[in-house]
């Protein structure tokens, strides 16, 4: 239902609709709320409770918010803020805006919004309801405007300049058909609840069991709040529950952010429930540590992708790829890290994304894993592994399209997630021939959208309430980079206002403590950088056009009377910080074949090319973000041990991925400092890669060496290896298999200062027998390299296997590494899943395994052999071969294949300088001299394996003539 008002003002940029107290005739003891709407530049987060003071019958309600500094943004946000209950009597309620303003970052500015009378009656009735405003069509709105002429309506004004603003106010009771460009607000009937871990607190399963059993009497309620307002159903916030190992960690460490997410429940309430009373009852309950009303769903402003009037695509089909200097970066490293994308899914069989074709041939795509978590807050919850953007699913709000109940269908509009996936890691040799910024980065897609019927069309909309679930999955499945091409809220300093226990803040803390690089879109409304991008744990990515200037299409915006989807957000409040920028305007990438994401804003397969070719144009900071995520993926591949860090660390803080990106931008190289619009500037992928590789004797090194962490599960009877710390942690915490480190102890031999990052309590000790190279380029011309592809399988037990018996693979799981395409295809057809590359080793040659022509100095033979009885394959160096063979690892897999995979370095540090010998041989320092250049600094301090080089271990004064060449 839509009403319209006009405001004419030369002194207004932030707008609030008239305030309404509900119920309008409250009874004594009944919770009352203030209801209003505000434009996006005037943010009032409902997670921040108002400040209430009372003197006699005067009640002052200070509503904490933030003012922006640019033109007012539409669509509007609806707010319902409870401010207490009162005995019968006559009151005057003064509503005061308490604003954090950009010019005074540590102070607040107060201004009276409105003063209203309030009459509270005695009795226990529910009070009178509000009068509904009849719905108006777009034509009705226009007629109302013409009838009113230039008459001013009752509305609150805030400082700035705007000649004419037309305010469209959505007062949704039951959703109706939304016309294109209009805002539809779907009121949430869910509350997110964190149960306390006090001795008297009730365990989560007991709460869920009670709520989901309506026959149980209220007297048996484990939570007192349910006796006041009883939910209709409940589920866990996280769709995948912790296994035995994780659960034990959480019991021992209940204050971990990830442990708190595990305790979060989602309570659903029926239509007609007083949601303010429900929230108040929970907040007053001793068994509840935190409670937040789940955000309303706003349609259609649900994904940060947009475009103004379409133009012909640039002569260079991927101009941003060139702006970011990706070609030169690929001459140094192509990358193979895992990027988790929170998005609308993707086209799972797109030629440039799929790993295998219909015949089982390996075609090189990078889509690895998908989990659909997008419907946990909706009437028919769905969590599955199908993340196809056109997956048939139950459709919400069927009454909008007059559909039968239940109704299952694929969305009519799709492609956003396919587009962002392509920008991060498209396979350039297949499909449209388009290139992502990371050549081999694996894609983990977490679908955080749901199908919705609006305007007689079924499309996908972003569901912000499920991002904690998606990010929890990303943190425990090995994502090294997380990409969020989405906006949750325009509020700066969100976690300060909402509190550290808010699910969004717990998810960011979990990712941060796991060492995950998080990248998010700044937003598309020429406004302040939005959350989560503006959180200091996140890289905020704004957008540019083909000239490298900040993207700004105003005044030719796609939606009338609004800057929405019109240009990149940038820093306006000093507490927010644009970090980097990349191409946003008319960016070409993969698209869901034959479909559009939003034809009104020219985002789809047909834009800028031929419909049905699987690629198209789209505009927005959604497009900028995955390009930067792909570069971050390349840097994480060059050195997987480096943490995210900060863009501008203090002198005593370690540099990280964010530091390298910020210090090597095009602008930084020109000595241009941070700017509110472009942040630190446009990344230079090649310069960033050179910095991550490091310099020895004045030249960028060709490659690096990193540990291949080794784990063993006595339950699964399986060895697993990975170069990725996040995957290593995932192996140690995931359900039931009890993977524990095995092999040489890095603390004693090679990386004394290194420990795994973890959001899961005390991390395991890193151990590795084998060291491998991190890029595809050999440091020695005479020796070539081959990639180590990780594959894993879990399938039914073999015939005759008694779980727990000697030789029986109890979990029937097998992780292994493969180098040849023929072996990968065989294993795939035998039930193995292909994961990401885990570094590179030297390839064998025809001269024979021990020939010096094949075997680089300092390396050992590296084998893959299998144990027939347990169906496990393991990889190991020559130095461990006798031990593995004595334990039955004798057979080749596939049968007849080579057990010798190539050559790698052992865990040996002859000079105890913190660098394994193989690392020193690769970069050119002396493995038998802890200070190669005699400058009184250990080689491992100048050129750390687990950090970013801040020096040159072969400076101009070096005396060791046999090295540093």
XYZ file of C-alpha atoms in Angstrom, residues 12-261:
250
model
C 16.417 19.452 3.565
C 18.297 16.315 2.737
C 17.153 13.802 5.333
C 13.477 13.047 5.623
C 11.289 11.376 8.226
C 7.608 10.628 7.782
C 5.093 11.727 10.466
C 5.500 9.667 13.647
C 2.739 7.320 14.777
C 2.401 5.829 18.263
C 1.035 2.276 18.273
C -1.338 1.182 19.625
C -2.968 4.595 19.305
C -4.949 3.910 22.517
C -2.654 1.747 24.649
C -3.680 0.175 27.929
C -1.645 0.372 31.102
C 1.272 -2.063 31.075
C 1.092 -2.502 27.295
C 4.278 -1.919 25.296
C 4.012 1.108 23.006
C 6.126 1.842 19.964
C 6.841 4.683 17.600
C 6.443 3.912 13.907
C 7.867 5.989 11.072
C 9.871 5.840 7.886
C 13.104 7.541 6.932
C 15.153 7.956 3.805
C 18.440 6.066 3.581
C 20.503 9.129 4.499
C 18.678 9.219 7.842
C 19.390 5.850 9.441
C 17.736 4.600 12.653
C 18.843 1.003 13.369
C 16.173 -0.855 15.301
C 18.881 -2.928 16.970
C 19.847 0.179 18.964
C 17.383 0.722 21.865
C 16.132 4.270 22.399
C 17.225 6.324 25.407
C 14.168 7.107 27.574
C 13.832 9.667 30.330
C 10.647 10.733 32.163
C 9.823 13.778 34.237
C 6.233 13.663 35.487
C 4.020 13.149 32.451
C 6.701 14.289 29.984
C 8.442 11.349 28.306
C 11.520 12.023 26.184
C 12.488 9.302 23.715
C 15.904 9.750 22.115
C 16.127 7.674 18.949
C 19.760 7.015 18.111
C 20.598 7.412 14.435
C 23.050 8.665 11.842
C 22.758 11.565 9.409
C 24.334 11.401 5.980
C 25.820 14.307 4.086
C 24.462 13.959 0.555
C 21.148 13.951 -1.286
C 18.350 11.902 0.229
C 18.174 8.298 -0.927
C 15.022 6.344 -1.682
C 13.468 3.842 -1.127
C 12.538 4.431 2.474
C 13.191 2.329 5.530
C 10.346 1.461 7.871
C 11.028 1.573 11.639
C 9.172 0.201 14.651
C 10.897 1.161 17.901
C 9.332 0.176 21.272
C 9.776 2.689 24.099
C 8.219 1.016 27.130
C 4.887 0.620 28.924
C 3.182 3.134 31.215
C 0.385 3.335 33.804
C -2.925 4.925 32.810
C -2.858 8.680 32.347
C -2.243 11.521 29.915
C 1.302 11.964 28.603
C 3.304 14.157 26.289
C 5.939 12.236 24.343
C 8.818 14.194 22.860
C 10.749 12.261 20.232
C 14.331 13.444 19.821
C 16.768 12.382 17.144
C 20.194 11.703 18.649
C 22.476 11.753 15.627
C 26.035 10.772 15.121
C 27.264 13.266 12.498
C 30.346 13.084 10.250
C 31.885 16.377 11.346
C 31.903 15.322 15.025
C 32.751 11.594 15.023
C 32.890 11.314 18.820
C 29.843 13.474 19.585
C 26.108 13.428 19.006
C 23.785 16.129 17.740
C 20.216 16.241 19.104
C 17.115 17.683 17.485
C 13.419 17.346 18.342
C 11.633 15.345 15.666
C 8.045 15.600 16.886
C 6.008 15.975 20.104
C 2.831 13.900 20.416
C 0.140 13.407 23.068
C -0.425 9.854 24.396
C -3.421 8.646 26.367
C -3.013 5.381 28.289
C -6.202 3.677 29.473
C -6.692 1.239 32.307
C -7.608 -2.341 31.432
C -6.073 -5.327 29.707
C -7.408 -4.933 26.189
C -5.125 -4.883 23.213
C -5.889 -1.263 22.410
C -7.126 0.161 19.202
C -5.270 -0.631 16.036
C -3.991 1.772 13.435
C -6.051 2.929 10.507
C -4.784 1.432 7.251
C -4.110 3.769 4.356
C -5.801 2.636 1.145
C -3.412 1.516 -1.545
C -2.647 3.770 -4.489
C -1.384 2.774 -7.904
C 1.382 4.743 -9.563
C -1.327 6.664 -11.468
C -3.128 7.328 -8.170
C 0.056 8.739 -6.681
C 0.478 11.048 -9.653
C -3.139 12.245 -9.385
C -2.683 12.873 -5.667
C 0.423 14.910 -6.360
C -1.368 16.961 -9.013
C -4.329 17.516 -6.669
C -2.108 18.691 -3.851
C -0.171 20.964 -6.161
C 2.609 22.514 -4.179
C 0.907 22.205 -0.802
C 3.327 21.338 1.981
C 2.520 18.204 3.976
C 3.314 17.527 7.643
C 6.800 16.107 7.506
C 10.048 16.573 9.402
C 12.977 18.272 7.657
C 16.709 18.048 8.176
C 19.432 20.447 7.030
C 20.883 20.640 3.467
C 19.566 21.688 0.085
C 16.894 20.043 -2.016
C 14.399 21.924 -4.142
C 11.767 19.213 -4.523
C 11.478 15.732 -3.031
C 8.627 13.300 -3.558
C 8.372 10.863 -0.691
C 6.853 7.455 -1.412
C 5.827 5.815 1.857
C 5.287 2.069 1.980
C 2.882 1.074 4.753
C 2.729 -2.649 4.143
C 0.008 -4.684 5.825
C -0.195 -7.463 3.256
C 2.177 -7.276 0.290
C 0.653 -6.340 -3.022
C 2.092 -6.337 -6.510
C 5.154 -4.064 -6.550
C 5.636 -1.984 -9.639
C 9.171 -1.719 -10.988
C 11.285 0.688 -9.006
C 8.914 0.801 -6.027
C 9.773 -0.492 -2.603
C 7.930 -3.368 -0.997
C 8.659 -4.031 2.676
C 7.849 -7.521 3.936
C 7.545 -7.330 7.701
C 9.598 -9.947 9.496
C 7.807 -12.189 11.967
C 11.036 -13.639 13.340
C 13.324 -12.847 16.259
C 16.927 -14.011 16.573
C 17.680 -15.120 20.136
C 20.965 -15.922 21.831
C 20.396 -18.088 24.882
C 22.473 -17.457 27.977
C 25.136 -19.911 29.091
C 24.412 -19.366 32.799
C 23.986 -22.446 34.974
C 20.223 -21.974 34.974
C 19.929 -21.470 31.226
C 17.947 -23.936 29.160
C 19.677 -25.776 26.352
C 18.665 -24.840 22.814
C 17.188 -28.228 21.803
C 14.799 -28.085 24.770
C 13.572 -24.663 23.674
C 13.049 -25.746 20.076
C 11.309 -28.943 21.175
C 8.872 -27.009 23.337
C 8.043 -24.406 20.692
C 7.582 -26.908 17.904
C 5.216 -28.988 20.043
C 2.094 -26.788 20.392
C 0.354 -29.377 22.585
C 2.741 -28.776 25.484
C 1.195 -26.487 28.137
C 2.732 -23.094 28.869
C 3.595 -24.263 32.376
C 6.300 -26.459 30.830
C 7.907 -23.568 28.948
C 11.706 -23.569 29.453
C 11.750 -19.796 28.876
C 9.474 -17.494 30.879
C 9.087 -15.135 27.923
C 7.096 -17.762 26.024
C 4.355 -17.561 28.644
C 3.804 -13.951 27.591
C 4.146 -14.385 23.824
C 4.485 -17.899 22.456
C 6.297 -18.397 19.114
C 4.652 -20.550 16.474
C 7.855 -22.367 15.479
C 11.609 -22.269 15.954
C 14.820 -23.411 14.325
C 18.548 -22.924 14.780
C 20.091 -19.897 13.102
C 22.801 -22.114 11.617
C 21.589 -24.798 9.246
C 24.537 -27.122 9.886
C 25.078 -28.020 13.532
C 28.468 -28.575 15.102
C 29.797 -32.113 15.133
C 31.342 -33.798 18.149
C 34.710 -32.055 17.889
C 33.252 -28.577 17.403
C 30.591 -29.087 20.053
C 33.264 -30.002 22.600
C 35.243 -26.884 21.686
C 32.151 -24.717 22.152
C 31.369 -26.252 25.533
C 34.895 -25.393 26.676
C 34.871 -21.925 25.070
C 31.278 -20.605 25.242
C 32.342 -16.976 24.646
C 33.793 -17.649 21.207
C 31.868 -15.738 18.550
C 31.309 -18.956 16.610
C 30.088 -20.678 19.815
C 27.513 -17.925 20.289
C 26.289 -18.303 16.706
